[in-house]
Coordinates of C-alpha atoms and ligand atoms in Angstrom, one line a residue:
M1 CA -5.6 -15.1 -46.4
V2 CA -4.1 -12.2 -48.4
F3 CA -0.8 -14.0 -48.3
E4 CA -2.5 -17.1 -49.7
I5 CA -3.9 -15.2 -52.6
F6 CA -0.5 -13.8 -53.4
A7 CA 1.2 -17.2 -53.0
G8 CA -1.5 -18.7 -55.3
R9 CA -0.9 -16.1 -58.0
R10 CA 2.8 -16.4 -57.8
R11 CA 2.6 -20.1 -58.1
A12 CA 0.2 -19.9 -61.0
R13 CA 2.8 -17.7 -62.8
L14 CA 5.6 -20.1 -62.0
R15 CA 3.6 -23.0 -63.3
A16 CA 2.9 -21.1 -66.6
Q17 CA 6.6 -20.3 -67.2
P18 CA 8.2 -22.1 -70.2
F19 CA 10.0 -25.2 -69.0
P20 CA 13.6 -25.3 -70.1
P21 CA 14.1 -28.0 -72.8
V22 CA 17.3 -29.2 -71.0
W23 CA 15.1 -29.8 -67.9
R24 CA 12.6 -31.8 -70.0
A25 CA 15.5 -33.8 -71.4
I26 CA 16.6 -34.6 -67.8
L27 CA 13.0 -35.8 -67.0
E28 CA 13.0 -38.1 -70.1
R29 CA 16.4 -39.4 -69.4
N30 CA 16.3 -40.0 -65.6
L31 CA 12.7 -40.7 -64.8
A32 CA 11.4 -43.9 -66.1
F33 CA 7.8 -43.1 -65.2
F34 CA 7.7 -39.7 -66.9
R35 CA 7.2 -40.9 -70.5
R36 CA 4.4 -43.2 -69.3
L37 CA 2.4 -40.4 -67.8
S38 CA -0.4 -38.9 -69.8
E39 CA 0.4 -35.6 -71.5
E40 CA -2.0 -33.9 -69.1
D41 CA -0.2 -35.3 -66.1
Q42 CA 3.2 -34.5 -67.6
T43 CA 2.1 -30.8 -67.9
E44 CA 0.8 -30.8 -64.4
L45 CA 4.0 -32.4 -63.1
I46 CA 6.1 -29.9 -64.9
G47 CA 4.1 -27.0 -63.4
H48 CA 4.6 -28.4 -59.9
I49 CA 8.3 -28.9 -60.5
Q50 CA 8.6 -25.2 -61.4
V51 CA 7.0 -24.1 -58.2
F52 CA 9.0 -26.6 -56.2
L53 CA 12.3 -25.5 -57.6
A54 CA 11.5 -21.9 -57.0
E55 CA 10.3 -22.4 -53.4
K56 CA 12.7 -25.0 -52.0
Y57 CA 16.3 -24.4 -51.1
F58 CA 18.7 -27.1 -52.3
E59 CA 22.1 -27.6 -50.6
G60 CA 24.9 -29.9 -51.5
A61 CA 26.7 -31.7 -48.7
G62 CA 29.7 -34.1 -48.4
G63 CA 31.4 -32.4 -51.3
L64 CA 28.4 -32.7 -53.7
E65 CA 28.1 -29.9 -56.3
L66 CA 24.5 -29.3 -57.1
D67 CA 23.4 -29.1 -60.7
D68 CA 20.1 -29.0 -62.6
E69 CA 20.1 -32.7 -63.1
I70 CA 20.1 -33.3 -59.3
R71 CA 17.5 -30.6 -58.6
V72 CA 15.1 -31.6 -61.4
T73 CA 15.4 -35.4 -60.8
I74 CA 14.6 -35.0 -57.1
A75 CA 11.9 -32.4 -57.7
A76 CA 10.1 -34.5 -60.2
Q77 CA 9.8 -37.5 -57.9
A78 CA 8.7 -35.3 -55.0
C79 CA 6.0 -33.7 -57.2
L80 CA 4.7 -37.0 -58.5
L81 CA 3.1 -37.3 -55.0
L82 CA 1.3 -34.0 -55.6
L83 CA -0.5 -34.7 -58.8
H84 CA -4.3 -34.2 -58.9
R85 CA -4.5 -32.6 -55.5
K86 CA -4.8 -29.2 -54.1
T87 CA -1.4 -28.7 -52.6
D88 CA 0.6 -26.3 -50.6
Y89 CA 3.9 -27.8 -51.8
Y90 CA 5.2 -29.5 -48.7
P91 CA 4.7 -26.5 -46.4
E92 CA 6.7 -28.1 -43.5
L93 CA 9.8 -28.3 -45.7
T94 CA 12.3 -25.5 -46.4
S95 CA 15.6 -27.2 -47.5
I96 CA 16.7 -30.3 -49.3
I97 CA 20.2 -31.4 -48.4
V98 CA 21.9 -33.8 -50.9
Y99 CA 24.9 -36.0 -50.2
P100 CA 26.7 -37.8 -53.1
T101 CA 26.1 -41.2 -51.6
G102 CA 24.7 -42.8 -48.4
Y103 CA 25.9 -41.3 -45.2
T104 CA 26.2 -42.6 -41.7
A105 CA 24.0 -41.6 -38.8
D106 CA 23.4 -42.8 -35.3
E107 CA 20.0 -44.4 -34.8
V108 CA 17.9 -47.2 -33.5
R109 CA 16.9 -49.6 -36.3
H110 CA 14.9 -52.7 -37.0
V111 CA 17.1 -55.5 -38.2
G112 CA 14.2 -57.9 -38.9
G113 CA 12.4 -60.5 -36.9
G114 CA 11.4 -58.1 -34.2
V115 CA 15.0 -57.4 -33.3
W116 CA 16.2 -53.8 -32.8
E117 CA 19.7 -52.5 -32.8
E118 CA 21.3 -49.2 -31.9
G119 CA 24.3 -47.8 -33.7
P120 CA 25.6 -46.1 -36.7
E121 CA 23.5 -46.8 -39.9
D122 CA 24.1 -46.1 -43.5
R123 CA 21.3 -43.8 -44.5
L124 CA 20.0 -43.0 -47.9
G125 CA 17.6 -40.3 -46.8
H126 CA 16.0 -38.7 -43.7
T127 CA 13.5 -36.2 -42.7
A128 CA 11.6 -35.5 -39.4
S129 CA 8.7 -33.5 -38.3
H130 CA 9.7 -29.8 -37.4
L131 CA 13.1 -30.3 -38.9
R132 CA 12.1 -28.3 -42.0
A133 CA 14.9 -30.2 -43.9
L134 CA 15.0 -33.4 -45.9
V135 CA 18.3 -35.2 -46.6
L136 CA 18.9 -37.5 -49.6
A137 CA 21.7 -39.5 -51.1
W138 CA 22.0 -38.5 -54.7
D139 CA 23.0 -42.0 -56.0
A140 CA 20.0 -43.5 -54.3
A141 CA 17.7 -40.8 -55.5
R142 CA 18.9 -41.3 -59.1
R143 CA 18.6 -45.1 -58.8
G144 CA 15.1 -44.9 -57.5
A145 CA 14.1 -42.8 -60.5
A146 CA 15.8 -45.0 -63.0
D147 CA 14.4 -48.3 -61.7
P148 CA 10.8 -47.6 -60.8
T149 CA 9.8 -51.2 -60.1
D150 CA 12.2 -52.5 -57.5
G151 CA 10.0 -51.3 -54.6
Q152 CA 12.7 -48.9 -53.3
N153 CA 12.5 -45.2 -53.8
V154 CA 14.1 -43.0 -51.1
V155 CA 12.6 -39.8 -52.6
L156 CA 9.0 -41.0 -52.5
H157 CA 9.7 -42.4 -49.1
E158 CA 10.9 -39.1 -47.5
F159 CA 8.4 -37.0 -49.3
A160 CA 5.6 -39.3 -48.1
H161 CA 6.8 -38.4 -44.6
Q162 CA 6.4 -34.7 -45.5
L163 CA 2.8 -35.3 -46.5
D164 CA 2.3 -37.1 -43.2
F165 CA 3.5 -33.9 -41.4
E166 CA 1.1 -31.6 -43.2
N167 CA -1.6 -32.2 -40.6
R168 CA 1.1 -31.6 -37.9
N169 CA 1.4 -35.1 -36.5
A170 CA 4.0 -37.6 -37.7
D171 CA 1.6 -40.5 -37.2
G172 CA 1.3 -42.2 -40.6
T173 CA -1.9 -40.4 -41.4
P174 CA -1.7 -37.5 -43.9
A175 CA -4.3 -34.8 -44.1
L176 CA -7.6 -36.2 -45.3
D177 CA -10.8 -34.4 -46.2
T178 CA -13.5 -35.9 -44.1
H179 CA -14.0 -37.7 -40.8
A180 CA -15.3 -40.7 -42.7
E181 CA -12.0 -40.8 -44.7
Y182 CA -10.0 -40.7 -41.4
L183 CA -12.0 -43.7 -40.1
A184 CA -11.6 -45.7 -43.2
W185 CA -7.8 -44.9 -43.3
A186 CA -7.3 -45.9 -39.7
R187 CA -9.2 -49.2 -40.2
V188 CA -7.3 -50.2 -43.3
M189 CA -3.9 -49.0 -42.3
S190 CA -3.9 -50.5 -38.8
A191 CA -5.0 -53.9 -40.2
E192 CA -2.3 -53.8 -42.9
F193 CA 0.4 -52.6 -40.4
N194 CA -0.4 -55.4 -38.0
E195 CA -0.3 -57.9 -40.8
L196 CA 3.2 -56.6 -41.8
R197 CA 4.4 -56.8 -38.2
R198 CA 3.3 -60.4 -38.0
A199 CA 4.9 -61.2 -41.4
E200 CA 8.1 -59.6 -40.2
A201 CA 8.1 -61.5 -36.9
A202 CA 7.6 -64.7 -38.8
G203 CA 10.3 -63.8 -41.3
V204 CA 7.9 -63.9 -44.3
A205 CA 8.7 -61.6 -47.2
T206 CA 5.8 -59.4 -48.5
V207 CA 5.3 -56.8 -51.2
L208 CA 6.0 -54.2 -48.5
D209 CA 9.5 -53.7 -47.2
G210 CA 9.8 -55.0 -43.7
Y211 CA 11.0 -51.6 -42.5
G212 CA 7.4 -50.5 -42.7
A213 CA 6.8 -52.6 -39.6
T214 CA 8.8 -50.1 -37.6
N215 CA 5.8 -47.9 -36.8
P216 CA 2.8 -46.4 -38.6
T217 CA 4.8 -43.5 -39.9
E218 CA 7.3 -45.7 -41.6
F219 CA 4.4 -47.9 -42.8
F220 CA 2.9 -45.1 -44.7
A221 CA 6.2 -44.2 -46.3
V222 CA 7.0 -47.8 -47.3
A223 CA 3.4 -48.3 -48.5
T224 CA 3.8 -45.2 -50.7
E225 CA 7.0 -46.7 -52.3
A226 CA 5.2 -50.0 -53.0
F227 CA 2.1 -48.1 -54.4
F228 CA 4.2 -46.3 -57.0
E229 CA 6.8 -48.9 -57.6
R230 CA 5.0 -52.2 -57.5
P231 CA 1.3 -51.2 -57.9
R232 CA 0.2 -54.5 -59.6
A233 CA 1.7 -56.7 -56.9
L234 CA 0.3 -54.4 -54.2
R235 CA -3.2 -54.3 -55.7
A236 CA -3.2 -58.1 -56.1
R237 CA -2.0 -58.9 -52.6
H238 CA -3.2 -55.9 -50.6
P239 CA -6.3 -54.6 -52.4
A240 CA -7.7 -52.6 -49.5
L241 CA -4.4 -50.9 -48.9
Y242 CA -4.1 -50.2 -52.6
A243 CA -7.6 -48.7 -52.8
E244 CA -6.9 -46.5 -49.8
L245 CA -3.7 -45.1 -51.3
R246 CA -5.3 -44.7 -54.7
R247 CA -8.0 -42.5 -53.0
F248 CA -5.4 -40.5 -51.1
Y249 CA -3.0 -40.0 -54.1
R250 CA -5.8 -39.6 -56.6
Q251 CA -3.7 -41.7 -59.0
D252 CA -3.7 -45.3 -60.2
P253 CA 0.0 -46.1 -60.8
V254 CA -1.0 -49.4 -62.5
V255 CA -1.8 -47.3 -65.5
F256 CA 1.8 -45.8 -65.8
S257 CA 3.9 -48.4 -64.1
S258 CA 6.4 -50.5 -66.1
E259 CA 6.2 -53.2 -63.4
G260 CA 6.2 -56.6 -64.9
L261 CA 7.0 -55.4 -68.4
A262 CA 9.9 -56.9 -70.1
T263 CA 13.0 -54.8 -69.8
S264 CA 16.3 -55.0 -71.6
N265 CA 18.2 -54.8 -68.3
Ligands
ZN1 ZN1 11.2 -43.3 -43.1

């Protein structure tokens, strides 16, 4: 309890620190969503980034030399998931390990149509419950931030897993406030998960990436990517899922998404 009071004060001090202008320039340059956030949300996000960068340990791997651009670009996407909520800043996470590009790992993977394969896979990111680390490929993290509407965002994906771990179980259900919320979550998520599994088995493309059919944990991470990256499409085709995620994230990304707006390529 005493520790929590000190941590709370330290974090309040960190949030109130002046934000270096070069970091703000990185946000404006690399994060397509940043300029579309309200000024209030920008301020809140910047506060969270300061705490995040002070508390998490970043490590470069595979020859990557870390710099502020990498740290700030990753932190900003991670902290987008924390807006409007009381947060303990990913308490299950200590380190973020960043590779220059995708890296190879051995794992079992879903290759579509209900077929599973075991072997080395190129990965863009990874985290696991009790690992206390999160691994990212910098090129994918940067791409996810620059193109916020392609439905793919490895940083949002991996940090959604971390939110899932906050209540100890990696089960696709993050910490919710009330029993009624858990019931509603279970009802909506299991129906949507089963629908995605059926679509995957039938080879039908949906707004959600088929990887979400792997298990409920991946479903939550994939649904989070779609929620922030393709909110209009998700709201139109999966209104119950969109409503559930909007309640959990306390945000309505339709408001700040550039999805469907004309771009100059
Ligand atoms: Zn995942």
